[in-house]
Short mmCIF file of C-alpha atoms and ligand atoms in Angstrom, two decimals:
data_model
loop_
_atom_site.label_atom_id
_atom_site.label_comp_id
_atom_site.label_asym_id
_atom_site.label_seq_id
_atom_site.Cartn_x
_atom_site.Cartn_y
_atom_site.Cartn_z
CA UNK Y 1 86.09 -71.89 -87.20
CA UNK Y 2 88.65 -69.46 -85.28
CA UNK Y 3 90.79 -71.97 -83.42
CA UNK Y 4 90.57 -69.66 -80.54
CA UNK Y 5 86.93 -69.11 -80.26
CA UNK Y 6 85.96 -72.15 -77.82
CA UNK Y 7 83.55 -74.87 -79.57
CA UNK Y 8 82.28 -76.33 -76.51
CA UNK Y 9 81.18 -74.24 -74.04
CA UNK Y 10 78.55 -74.00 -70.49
CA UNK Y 11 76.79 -71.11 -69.74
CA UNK Y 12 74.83 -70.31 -66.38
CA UNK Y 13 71.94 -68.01 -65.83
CA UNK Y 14 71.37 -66.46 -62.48
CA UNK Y 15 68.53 -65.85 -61.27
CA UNK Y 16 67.88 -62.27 -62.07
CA UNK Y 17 68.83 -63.21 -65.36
CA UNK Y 18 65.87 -65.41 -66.52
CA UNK Y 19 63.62 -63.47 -63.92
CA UNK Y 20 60.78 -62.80 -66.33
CA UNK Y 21 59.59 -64.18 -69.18
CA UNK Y 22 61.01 -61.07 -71.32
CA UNK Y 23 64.34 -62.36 -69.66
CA UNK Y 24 63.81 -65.80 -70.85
CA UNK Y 25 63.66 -64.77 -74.21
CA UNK Y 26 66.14 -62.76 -74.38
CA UNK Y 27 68.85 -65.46 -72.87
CA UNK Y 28 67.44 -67.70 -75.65
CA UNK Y 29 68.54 -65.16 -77.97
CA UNK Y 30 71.63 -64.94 -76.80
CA UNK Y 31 71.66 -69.35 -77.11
CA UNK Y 32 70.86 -69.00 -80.63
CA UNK Y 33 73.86 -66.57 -81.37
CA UNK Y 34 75.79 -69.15 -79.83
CA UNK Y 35 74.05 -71.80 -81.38
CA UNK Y 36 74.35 -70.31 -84.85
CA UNK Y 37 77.87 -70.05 -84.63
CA UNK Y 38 78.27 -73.88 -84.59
CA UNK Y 39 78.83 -74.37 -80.81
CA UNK Y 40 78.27 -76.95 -78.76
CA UNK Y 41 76.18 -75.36 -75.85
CA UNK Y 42 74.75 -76.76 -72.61
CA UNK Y 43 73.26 -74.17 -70.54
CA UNK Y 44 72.45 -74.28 -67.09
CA UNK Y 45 70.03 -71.92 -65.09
CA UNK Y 46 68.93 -71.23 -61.48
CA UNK Y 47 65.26 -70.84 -60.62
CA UNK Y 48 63.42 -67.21 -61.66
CA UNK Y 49 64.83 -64.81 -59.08
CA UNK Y 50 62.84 -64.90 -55.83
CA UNK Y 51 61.64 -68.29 -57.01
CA UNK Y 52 63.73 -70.42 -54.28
CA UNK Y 53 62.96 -68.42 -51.47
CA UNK Y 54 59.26 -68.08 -52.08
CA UNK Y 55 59.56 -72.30 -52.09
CA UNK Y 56 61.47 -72.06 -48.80
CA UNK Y 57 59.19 -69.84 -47.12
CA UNK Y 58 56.36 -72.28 -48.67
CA UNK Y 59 57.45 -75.27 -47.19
CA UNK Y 60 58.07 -72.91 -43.68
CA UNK Y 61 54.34 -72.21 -43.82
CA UNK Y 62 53.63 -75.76 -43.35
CA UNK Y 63 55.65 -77.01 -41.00
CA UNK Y 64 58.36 -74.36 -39.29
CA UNK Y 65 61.19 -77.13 -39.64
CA UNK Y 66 60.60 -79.77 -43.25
CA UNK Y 67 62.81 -82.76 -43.40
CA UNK Y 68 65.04 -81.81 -45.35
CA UNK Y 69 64.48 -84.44 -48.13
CA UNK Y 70 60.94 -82.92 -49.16
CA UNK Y 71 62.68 -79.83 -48.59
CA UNK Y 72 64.99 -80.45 -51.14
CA UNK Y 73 62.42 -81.90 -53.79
CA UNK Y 74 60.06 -79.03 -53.22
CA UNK Y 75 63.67 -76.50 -53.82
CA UNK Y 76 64.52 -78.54 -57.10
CA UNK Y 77 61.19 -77.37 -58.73
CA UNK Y 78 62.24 -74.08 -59.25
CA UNK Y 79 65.14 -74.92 -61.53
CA UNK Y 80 62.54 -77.26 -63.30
CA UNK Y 81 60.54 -74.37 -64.33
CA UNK Y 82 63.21 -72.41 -65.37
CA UNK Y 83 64.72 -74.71 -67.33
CA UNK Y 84 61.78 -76.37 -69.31
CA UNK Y 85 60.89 -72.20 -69.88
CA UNK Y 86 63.68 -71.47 -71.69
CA UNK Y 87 64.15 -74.83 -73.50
CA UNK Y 88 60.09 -73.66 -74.86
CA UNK Y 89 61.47 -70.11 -75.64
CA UNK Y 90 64.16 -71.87 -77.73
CA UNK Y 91 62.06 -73.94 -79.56
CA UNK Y 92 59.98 -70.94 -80.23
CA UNK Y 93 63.01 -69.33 -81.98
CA UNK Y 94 63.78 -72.44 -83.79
CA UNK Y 95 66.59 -73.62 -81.91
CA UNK Y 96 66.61 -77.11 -81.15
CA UNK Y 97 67.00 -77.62 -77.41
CA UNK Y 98 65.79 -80.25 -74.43
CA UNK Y 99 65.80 -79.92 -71.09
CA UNK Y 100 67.13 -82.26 -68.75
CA UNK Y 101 66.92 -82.47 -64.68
CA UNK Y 102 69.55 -83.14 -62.48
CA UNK Y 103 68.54 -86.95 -62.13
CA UNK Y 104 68.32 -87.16 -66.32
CA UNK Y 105 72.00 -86.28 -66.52
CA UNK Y 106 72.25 -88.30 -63.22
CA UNK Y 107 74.51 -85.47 -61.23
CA UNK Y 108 75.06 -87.89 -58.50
CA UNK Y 109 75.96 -86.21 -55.40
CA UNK Y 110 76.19 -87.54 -51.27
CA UNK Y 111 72.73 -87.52 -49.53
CA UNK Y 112 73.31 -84.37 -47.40
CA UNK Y 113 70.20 -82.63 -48.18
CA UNK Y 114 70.21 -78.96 -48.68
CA UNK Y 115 74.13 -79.08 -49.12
CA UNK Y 116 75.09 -82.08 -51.52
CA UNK Y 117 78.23 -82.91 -53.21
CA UNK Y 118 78.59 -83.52 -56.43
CA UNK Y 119 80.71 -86.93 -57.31
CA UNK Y 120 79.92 -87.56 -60.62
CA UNK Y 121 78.01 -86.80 -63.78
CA UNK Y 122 77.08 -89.07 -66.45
CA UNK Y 123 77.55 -86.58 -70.04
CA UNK Y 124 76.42 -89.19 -72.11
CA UNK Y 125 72.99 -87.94 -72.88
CA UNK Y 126 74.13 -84.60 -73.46
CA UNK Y 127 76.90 -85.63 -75.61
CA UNK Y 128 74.13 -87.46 -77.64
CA UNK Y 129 72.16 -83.86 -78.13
CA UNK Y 130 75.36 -82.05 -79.05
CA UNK Y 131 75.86 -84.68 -81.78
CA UNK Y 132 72.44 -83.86 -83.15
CA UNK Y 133 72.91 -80.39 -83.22
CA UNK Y 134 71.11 -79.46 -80.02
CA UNK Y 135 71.06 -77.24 -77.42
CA UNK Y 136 71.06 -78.67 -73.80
CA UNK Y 137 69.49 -76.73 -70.53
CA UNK Y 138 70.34 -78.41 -67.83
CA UNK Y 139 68.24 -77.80 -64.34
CA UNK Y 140 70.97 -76.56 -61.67
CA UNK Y 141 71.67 -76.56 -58.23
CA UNK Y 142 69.74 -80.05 -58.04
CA UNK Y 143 71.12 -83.36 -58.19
CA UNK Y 144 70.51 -86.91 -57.16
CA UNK Y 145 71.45 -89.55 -54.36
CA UNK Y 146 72.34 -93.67 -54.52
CA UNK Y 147 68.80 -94.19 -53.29
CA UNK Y 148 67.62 -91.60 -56.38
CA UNK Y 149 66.27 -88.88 -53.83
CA UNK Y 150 66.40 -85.42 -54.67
CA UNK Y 151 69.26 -83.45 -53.62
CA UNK Y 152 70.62 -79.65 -53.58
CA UNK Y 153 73.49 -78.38 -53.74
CA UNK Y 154 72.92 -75.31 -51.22
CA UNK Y 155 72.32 -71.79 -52.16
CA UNK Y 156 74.04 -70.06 -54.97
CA UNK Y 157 74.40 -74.34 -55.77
CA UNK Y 158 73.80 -73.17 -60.21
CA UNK Y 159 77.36 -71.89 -60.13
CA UNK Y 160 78.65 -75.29 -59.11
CA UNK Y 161 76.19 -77.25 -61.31
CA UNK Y 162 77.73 -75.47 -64.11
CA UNK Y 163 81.67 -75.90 -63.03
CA UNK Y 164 80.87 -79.55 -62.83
CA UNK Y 165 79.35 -79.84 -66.05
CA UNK Y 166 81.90 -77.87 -67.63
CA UNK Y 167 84.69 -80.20 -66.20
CA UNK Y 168 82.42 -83.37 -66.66
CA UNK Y 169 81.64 -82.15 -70.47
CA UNK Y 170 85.75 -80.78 -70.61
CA UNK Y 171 84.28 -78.05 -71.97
CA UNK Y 172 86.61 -74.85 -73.60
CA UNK Y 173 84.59 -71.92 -71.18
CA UNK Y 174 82.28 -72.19 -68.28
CA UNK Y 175 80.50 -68.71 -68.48
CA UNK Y 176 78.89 -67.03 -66.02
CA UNK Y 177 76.47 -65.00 -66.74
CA UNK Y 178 74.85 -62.86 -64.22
CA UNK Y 179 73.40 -59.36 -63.21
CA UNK Y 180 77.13 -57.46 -63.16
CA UNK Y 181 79.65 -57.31 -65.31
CA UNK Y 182 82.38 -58.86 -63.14
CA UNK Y 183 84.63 -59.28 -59.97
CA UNK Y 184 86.03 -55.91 -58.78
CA UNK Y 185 89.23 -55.16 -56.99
CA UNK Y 186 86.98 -54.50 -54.11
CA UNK Y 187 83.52 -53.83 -53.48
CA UNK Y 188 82.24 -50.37 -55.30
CA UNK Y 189 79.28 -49.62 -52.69
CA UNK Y 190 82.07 -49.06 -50.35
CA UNK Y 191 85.10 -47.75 -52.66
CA UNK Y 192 84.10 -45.74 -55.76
CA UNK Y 193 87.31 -46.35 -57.47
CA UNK Y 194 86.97 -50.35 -57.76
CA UNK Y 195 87.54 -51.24 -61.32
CA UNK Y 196 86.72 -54.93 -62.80
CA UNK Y 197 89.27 -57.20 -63.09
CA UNK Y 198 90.07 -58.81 -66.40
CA UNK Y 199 91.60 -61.53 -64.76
CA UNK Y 200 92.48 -63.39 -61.63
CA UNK Y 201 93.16 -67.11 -60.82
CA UNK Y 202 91.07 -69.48 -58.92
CA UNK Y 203 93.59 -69.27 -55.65
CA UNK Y 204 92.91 -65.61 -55.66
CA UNK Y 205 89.07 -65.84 -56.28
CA UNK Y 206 89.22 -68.13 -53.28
CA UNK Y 207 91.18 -65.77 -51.11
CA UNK Y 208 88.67 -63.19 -52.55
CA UNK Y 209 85.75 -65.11 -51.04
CA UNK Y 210 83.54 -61.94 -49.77
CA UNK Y 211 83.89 -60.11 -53.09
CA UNK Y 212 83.49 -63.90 -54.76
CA UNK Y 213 80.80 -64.98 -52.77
CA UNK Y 214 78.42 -62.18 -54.37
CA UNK Y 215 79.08 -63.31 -58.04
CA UNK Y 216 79.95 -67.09 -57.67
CA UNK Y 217 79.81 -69.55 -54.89
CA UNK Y 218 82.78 -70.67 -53.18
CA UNK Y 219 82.51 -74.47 -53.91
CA UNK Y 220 82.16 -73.62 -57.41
CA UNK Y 221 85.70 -71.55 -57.50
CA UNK Y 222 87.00 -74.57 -55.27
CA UNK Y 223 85.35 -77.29 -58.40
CA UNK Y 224 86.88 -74.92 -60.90
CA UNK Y 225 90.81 -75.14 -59.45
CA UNK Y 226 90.85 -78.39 -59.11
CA UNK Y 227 88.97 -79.34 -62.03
CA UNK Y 228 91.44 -76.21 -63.88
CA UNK Y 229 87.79 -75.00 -65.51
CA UNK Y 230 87.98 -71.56 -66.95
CA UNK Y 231 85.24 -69.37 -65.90
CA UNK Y 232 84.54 -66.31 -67.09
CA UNK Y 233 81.97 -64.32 -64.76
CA UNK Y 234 79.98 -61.66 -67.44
CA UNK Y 235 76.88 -59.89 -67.73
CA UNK Y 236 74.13 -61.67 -69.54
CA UNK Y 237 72.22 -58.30 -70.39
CA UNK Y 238 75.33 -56.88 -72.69
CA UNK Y 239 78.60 -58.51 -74.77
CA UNK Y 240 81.20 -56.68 -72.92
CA UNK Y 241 84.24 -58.72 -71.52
CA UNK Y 242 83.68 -59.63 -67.68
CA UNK Y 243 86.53 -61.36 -65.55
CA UNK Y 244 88.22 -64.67 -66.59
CA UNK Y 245 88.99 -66.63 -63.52
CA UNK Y 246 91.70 -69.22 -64.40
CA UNK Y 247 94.11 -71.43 -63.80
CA UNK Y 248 97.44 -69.46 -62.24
CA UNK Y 249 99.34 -68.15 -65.02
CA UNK Y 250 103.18 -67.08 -65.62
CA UNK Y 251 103.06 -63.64 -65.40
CA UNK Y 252 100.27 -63.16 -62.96
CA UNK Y 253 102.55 -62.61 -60.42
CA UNK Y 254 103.44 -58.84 -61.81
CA UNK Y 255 100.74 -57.88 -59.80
CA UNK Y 256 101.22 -57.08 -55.75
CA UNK Y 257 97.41 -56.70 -54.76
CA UNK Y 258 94.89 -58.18 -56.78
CA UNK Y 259 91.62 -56.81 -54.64
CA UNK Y 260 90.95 -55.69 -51.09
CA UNK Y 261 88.03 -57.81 -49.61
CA UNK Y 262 86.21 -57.62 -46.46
CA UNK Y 263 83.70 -58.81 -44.13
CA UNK Y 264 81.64 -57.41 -41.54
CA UNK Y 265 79.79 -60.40 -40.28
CA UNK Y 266 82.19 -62.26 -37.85
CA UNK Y 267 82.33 -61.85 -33.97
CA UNK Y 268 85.22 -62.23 -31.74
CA UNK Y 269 85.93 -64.03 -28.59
CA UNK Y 270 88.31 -63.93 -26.15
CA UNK Y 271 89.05 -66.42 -23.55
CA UNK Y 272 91.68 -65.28 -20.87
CA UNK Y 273 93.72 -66.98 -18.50
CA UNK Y 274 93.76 -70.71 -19.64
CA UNK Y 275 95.84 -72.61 -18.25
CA UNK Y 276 99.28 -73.31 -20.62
CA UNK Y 277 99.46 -76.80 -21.28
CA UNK Y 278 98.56 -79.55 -23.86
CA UNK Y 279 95.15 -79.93 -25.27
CA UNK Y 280 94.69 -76.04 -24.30
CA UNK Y 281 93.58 -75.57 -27.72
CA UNK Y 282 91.76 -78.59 -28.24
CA UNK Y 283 89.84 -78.02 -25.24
CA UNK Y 284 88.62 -74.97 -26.83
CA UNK Y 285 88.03 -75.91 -30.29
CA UNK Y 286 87.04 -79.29 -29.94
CA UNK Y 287 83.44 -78.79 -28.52
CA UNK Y 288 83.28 -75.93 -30.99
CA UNK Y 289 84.06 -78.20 -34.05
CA UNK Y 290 81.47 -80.74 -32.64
CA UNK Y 291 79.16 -77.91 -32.54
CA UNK Y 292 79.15 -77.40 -36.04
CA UNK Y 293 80.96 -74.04 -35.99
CA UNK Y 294 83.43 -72.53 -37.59
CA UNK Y 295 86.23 -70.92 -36.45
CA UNK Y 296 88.02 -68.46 -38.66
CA UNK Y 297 90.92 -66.70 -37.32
CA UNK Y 298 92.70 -67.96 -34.26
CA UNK Y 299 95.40 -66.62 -32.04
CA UNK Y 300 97.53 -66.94 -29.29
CA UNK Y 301 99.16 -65.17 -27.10
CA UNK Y 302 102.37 -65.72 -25.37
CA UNK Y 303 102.05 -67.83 -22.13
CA UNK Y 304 102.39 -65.16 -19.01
CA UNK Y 305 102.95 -67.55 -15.41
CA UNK Y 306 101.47 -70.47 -17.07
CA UNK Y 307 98.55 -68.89 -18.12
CA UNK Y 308 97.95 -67.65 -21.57
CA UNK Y 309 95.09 -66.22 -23.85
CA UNK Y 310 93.34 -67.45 -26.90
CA UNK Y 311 91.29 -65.06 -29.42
CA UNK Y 312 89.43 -66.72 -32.09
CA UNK Y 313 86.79 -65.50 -34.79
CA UNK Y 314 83.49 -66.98 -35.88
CA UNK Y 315 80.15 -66.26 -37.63
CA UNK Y 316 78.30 -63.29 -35.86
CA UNK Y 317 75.16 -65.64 -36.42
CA UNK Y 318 77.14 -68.05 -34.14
CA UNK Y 319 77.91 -66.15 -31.09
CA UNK Y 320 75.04 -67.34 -29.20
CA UNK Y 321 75.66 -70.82 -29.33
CA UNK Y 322 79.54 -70.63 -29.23
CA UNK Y 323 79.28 -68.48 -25.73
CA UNK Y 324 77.63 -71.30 -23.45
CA UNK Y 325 79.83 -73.37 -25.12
CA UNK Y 326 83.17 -71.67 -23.93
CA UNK Y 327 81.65 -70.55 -20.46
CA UNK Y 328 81.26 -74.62 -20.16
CA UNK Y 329 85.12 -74.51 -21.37
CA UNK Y 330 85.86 -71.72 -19.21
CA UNK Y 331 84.75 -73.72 -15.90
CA UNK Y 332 86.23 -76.97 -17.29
CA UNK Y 333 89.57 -75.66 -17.73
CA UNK Y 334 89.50 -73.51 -14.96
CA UNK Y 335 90.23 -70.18 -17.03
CA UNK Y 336 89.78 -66.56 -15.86
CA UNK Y 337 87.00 -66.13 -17.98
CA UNK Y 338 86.00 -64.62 -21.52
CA UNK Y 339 84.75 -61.94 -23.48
CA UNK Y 340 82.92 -61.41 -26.50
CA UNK Y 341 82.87 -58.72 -29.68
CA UNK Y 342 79.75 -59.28 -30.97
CA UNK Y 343 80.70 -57.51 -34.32
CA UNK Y 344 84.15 -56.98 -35.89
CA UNK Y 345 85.59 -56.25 -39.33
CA UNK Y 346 87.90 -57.81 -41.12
CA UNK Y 347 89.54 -56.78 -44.49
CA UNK Y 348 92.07 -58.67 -46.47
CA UNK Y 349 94.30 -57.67 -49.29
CA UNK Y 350 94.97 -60.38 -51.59
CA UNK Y 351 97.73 -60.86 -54.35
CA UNK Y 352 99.61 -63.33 -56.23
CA UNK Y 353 102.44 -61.20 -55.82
CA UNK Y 354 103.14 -61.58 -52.32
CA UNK Y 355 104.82 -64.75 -52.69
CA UNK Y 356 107.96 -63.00 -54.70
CA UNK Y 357 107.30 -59.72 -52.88
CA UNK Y 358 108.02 -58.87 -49.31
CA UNK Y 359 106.62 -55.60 -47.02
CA UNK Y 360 103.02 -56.25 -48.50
CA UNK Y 361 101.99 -56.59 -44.67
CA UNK Y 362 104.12 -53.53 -43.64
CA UNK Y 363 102.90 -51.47 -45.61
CA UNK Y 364 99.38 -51.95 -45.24
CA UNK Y 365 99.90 -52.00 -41.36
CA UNK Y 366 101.40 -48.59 -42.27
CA UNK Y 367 98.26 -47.81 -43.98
CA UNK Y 368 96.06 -48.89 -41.69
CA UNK Y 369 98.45 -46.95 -38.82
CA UNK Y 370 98.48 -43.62 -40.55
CA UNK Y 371 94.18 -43.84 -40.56
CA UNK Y 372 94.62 -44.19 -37.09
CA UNK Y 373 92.66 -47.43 -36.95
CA UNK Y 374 93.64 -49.96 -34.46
CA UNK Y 375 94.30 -53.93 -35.77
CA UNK Y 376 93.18 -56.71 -33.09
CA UNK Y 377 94.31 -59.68 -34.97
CA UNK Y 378 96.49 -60.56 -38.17
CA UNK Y 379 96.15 -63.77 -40.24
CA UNK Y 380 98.31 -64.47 -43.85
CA UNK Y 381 98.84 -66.95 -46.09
CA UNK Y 382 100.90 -66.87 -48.70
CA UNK Y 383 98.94 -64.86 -50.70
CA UNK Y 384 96.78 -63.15 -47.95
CA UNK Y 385 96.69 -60.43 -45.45
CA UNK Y 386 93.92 -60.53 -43.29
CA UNK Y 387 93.22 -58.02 -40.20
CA UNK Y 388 90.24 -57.75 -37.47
CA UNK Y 389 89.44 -54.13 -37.25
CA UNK Y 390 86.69 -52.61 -35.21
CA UNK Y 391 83.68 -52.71 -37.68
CA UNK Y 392 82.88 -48.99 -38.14
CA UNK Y 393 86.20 -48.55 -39.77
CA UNK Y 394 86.26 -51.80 -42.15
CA UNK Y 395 84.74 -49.00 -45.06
CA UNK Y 396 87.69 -46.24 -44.50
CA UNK Y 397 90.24 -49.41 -44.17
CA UNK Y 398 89.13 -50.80 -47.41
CA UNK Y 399 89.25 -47.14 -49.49
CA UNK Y 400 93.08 -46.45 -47.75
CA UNK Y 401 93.98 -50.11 -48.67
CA UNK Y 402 92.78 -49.98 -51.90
CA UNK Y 403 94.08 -46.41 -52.52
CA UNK Y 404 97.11 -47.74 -51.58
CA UNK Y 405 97.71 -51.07 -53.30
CA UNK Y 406 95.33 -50.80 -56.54
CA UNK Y 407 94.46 -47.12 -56.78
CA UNK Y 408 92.67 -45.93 -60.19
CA UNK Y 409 95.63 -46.52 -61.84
CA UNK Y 410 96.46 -50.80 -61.86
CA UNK Y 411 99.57 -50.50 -63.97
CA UNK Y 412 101.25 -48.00 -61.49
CA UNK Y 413 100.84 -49.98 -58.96
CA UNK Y 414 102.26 -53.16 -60.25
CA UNK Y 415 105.19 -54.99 -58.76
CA UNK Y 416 108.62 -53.22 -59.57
CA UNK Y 417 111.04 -56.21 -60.26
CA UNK Y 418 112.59 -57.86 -57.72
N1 LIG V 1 68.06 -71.20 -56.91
C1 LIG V 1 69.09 -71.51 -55.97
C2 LIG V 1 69.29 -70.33 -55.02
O1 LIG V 1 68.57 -69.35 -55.10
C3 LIG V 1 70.37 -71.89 -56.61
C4 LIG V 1 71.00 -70.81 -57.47
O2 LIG V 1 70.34 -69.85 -57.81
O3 LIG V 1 72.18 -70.95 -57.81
O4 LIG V 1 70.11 -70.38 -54.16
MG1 MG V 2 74.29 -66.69 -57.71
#
């Protein structure tokens, strides 16, 4: 065999993907291809699309609020079906395959239900059916406790089911395949002139996390850097090349902006007039923390007569439990008061080459300046530049930015040597 061409490799199927039975047989076509060509392949899928929110609403018919344990075992079924499905469809096509649930491969994960951890998986079984020549589909997003209850891995949980297989089973490739062809330099429903990228590393996937969170879910992208898994996100209905998301490379740094992301579900909240002194932030984000909530950007302002201001981000969703939480704050502390944006935008531009590169952030404030749209907060990190912008303008930001930074043309716009 091609030395290059990986031997062991994991594939996931999204939802949409085995959504039918015609879908189901055509992903165990694909398996067979695979299969025929001598590789070892274990192959995880999510339930039929809809399945896991038909299950939800199920259990919500009975009683508005499950606990969350027969939530979770009622969830797992859907990845059952799918799984024992296309292991029959297999078998129909004369591949030799067996299904196995998340407690068969014993994916043992922490007992919080409905968002579980995976700590370890046991690839002995599997390692047994690759030796006998057959093809393992493995039951994601479900896994199993100390005290062998059922557990899930939240929503979107396949993606990580697959990483950690794929680094369990040191596998060459952890494929994703799903219903587009890839992770774009930005979102095309809002700029035409996104193009796929071919490749990006996990940091920047991470960074990415609103373009990311569509295709793969962010645990999984955290399970594949440290783990150093190479995924590569692809369509399942066609061959073409999608986007390898790897490990950071030497020369990945040639490029200034790797994608423009945004997000258009956060509010904003400003308290004024706290008094300066220590624990002024704790006071704030404390209660918040304890709460459950959390806070995304957060800053400061400069301390005016011993009094100063504090912005800070969060979920939209939250807002209406974070505001009697800081008017309690607000009266504690004996601050002016505060006010809240229920909706803002915020767009990032994210590269590798920041790190070697400076005026990244001038230049898109320069952008954003010459658009005439106002920014209300900044946040980097090394390889991040993230604004709050009012939320009608996060589309025109995002087309300027990426006009700017990526354009059609990626080579163009690559670093120029230092
Ligand atoms: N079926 C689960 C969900 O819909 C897990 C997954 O598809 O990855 O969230
Ligand atoms: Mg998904």
């Amino acid at each position: 065999m091609d030395k290059k061409s990986p031997h062991r490799i994991v594939q996931k199927y999204g939802g949409t993907s085995v959504g039918s039975p015609d879908r189901i047989r055509a992903v165990a076509e694909r398996v067979k291809r695979y299969h025929s060509e001598g590789k070892e392949l274990a192959v995880v899928v999510s339930a039929m699309a809809g399945e896991t929110n038909r299950l939800l609403a199920l259990s919500q018919q009975i009683t508005p609020q499950p606990h969350r344990r027969e939530l979770d075992a009622v969830l797992a079924t859907g990845e059952q079906v799918s799984a024992a499905l296309l292991t029959m469809a297999l078998h129909h096509i004369g591949v030799p395959a067996v299904s196995l649930l998340g407690h068969q491969i014993r994916i043992a994960t922490d007992s919080s239900f409905g968002r579980a951890r995976i700590r370890s998986i046991d690839v002995s079984r599997v390692e047994s059916a690759f030796s006998s020549g057959s093809v393992v589909v493995v039951a994601g997003f479900q896994g199993v406790d100390e005290e062998q209850n059922i557990t899930t891995l939240g929503r979107g949980g396949s993606d990580t089911s697959a990483v950690a297989l794929a680094a369990a089973l040191k596998a060459d490739v952890c494929e994703i395949l799903t219903d587009v062809n890839g992770v774009y330099t930005t979102d095309p429903r809002v700029c035409p002139s996104a193009t796929k990228l071919d490749r990006i590393c996990h940091e920047e996937m991470l960074e990415l996390a609103s373009l990311g969170a569509k295709v793969l879910q962010l645990r999984s992208v955290e399970f594949a850097s440290r783990y150093r898994v190479n995924l590569h996100v692809r369509s399942s209905f066609d061959d073409s090349e999608g986007t390898w998301v790897v490990p950071e490379e030497e020369n990945m740094e040639e490029v200034l902006v790797s994608g423009v992301s945004c997000e258009r579900d956060e509010a904003k909240v400003t308290v004024q007039g706290i008094p300066d002194s220590p624990g002024l932030a704790a006071s704030v984000f404390v209660p918040l923390a304890e709460a459950g909530i959390v806070v995304d950007m957060i800053v400061q302002n400069v301390s005016e007569a011993g009094r100063t201001d504090l912005t800070f981000t969060v979920p939209a969703k939250d807002l209406a439990e974070v505001e009697p939480i800081i008017k309690t704050v607000v009266d504690k502390v004996g601050a002016k008061n505060f006010i809240s944006t229920p909706h803002v935008g915020k767009v990032s531009v994210v590269g590798l080459g920041m790190r070697s590169h400076a005026g990244v952030a001038s230049r898109m404030f320069d952008v954003l300046a010459g658009e005439g749209i106002n920014i209300q907060m900044i946040s980097t990190s090394e390889i991040k530049i993230s604004v709050v912008i009012e939320v009608d303008l996060v589309d025109r930001a995002v087309n300027v930015l990426h006009d700017a930074f990526i354009g059609d043309d990626r080579e163009a716009k690559a670093a120029s040597p230092a």
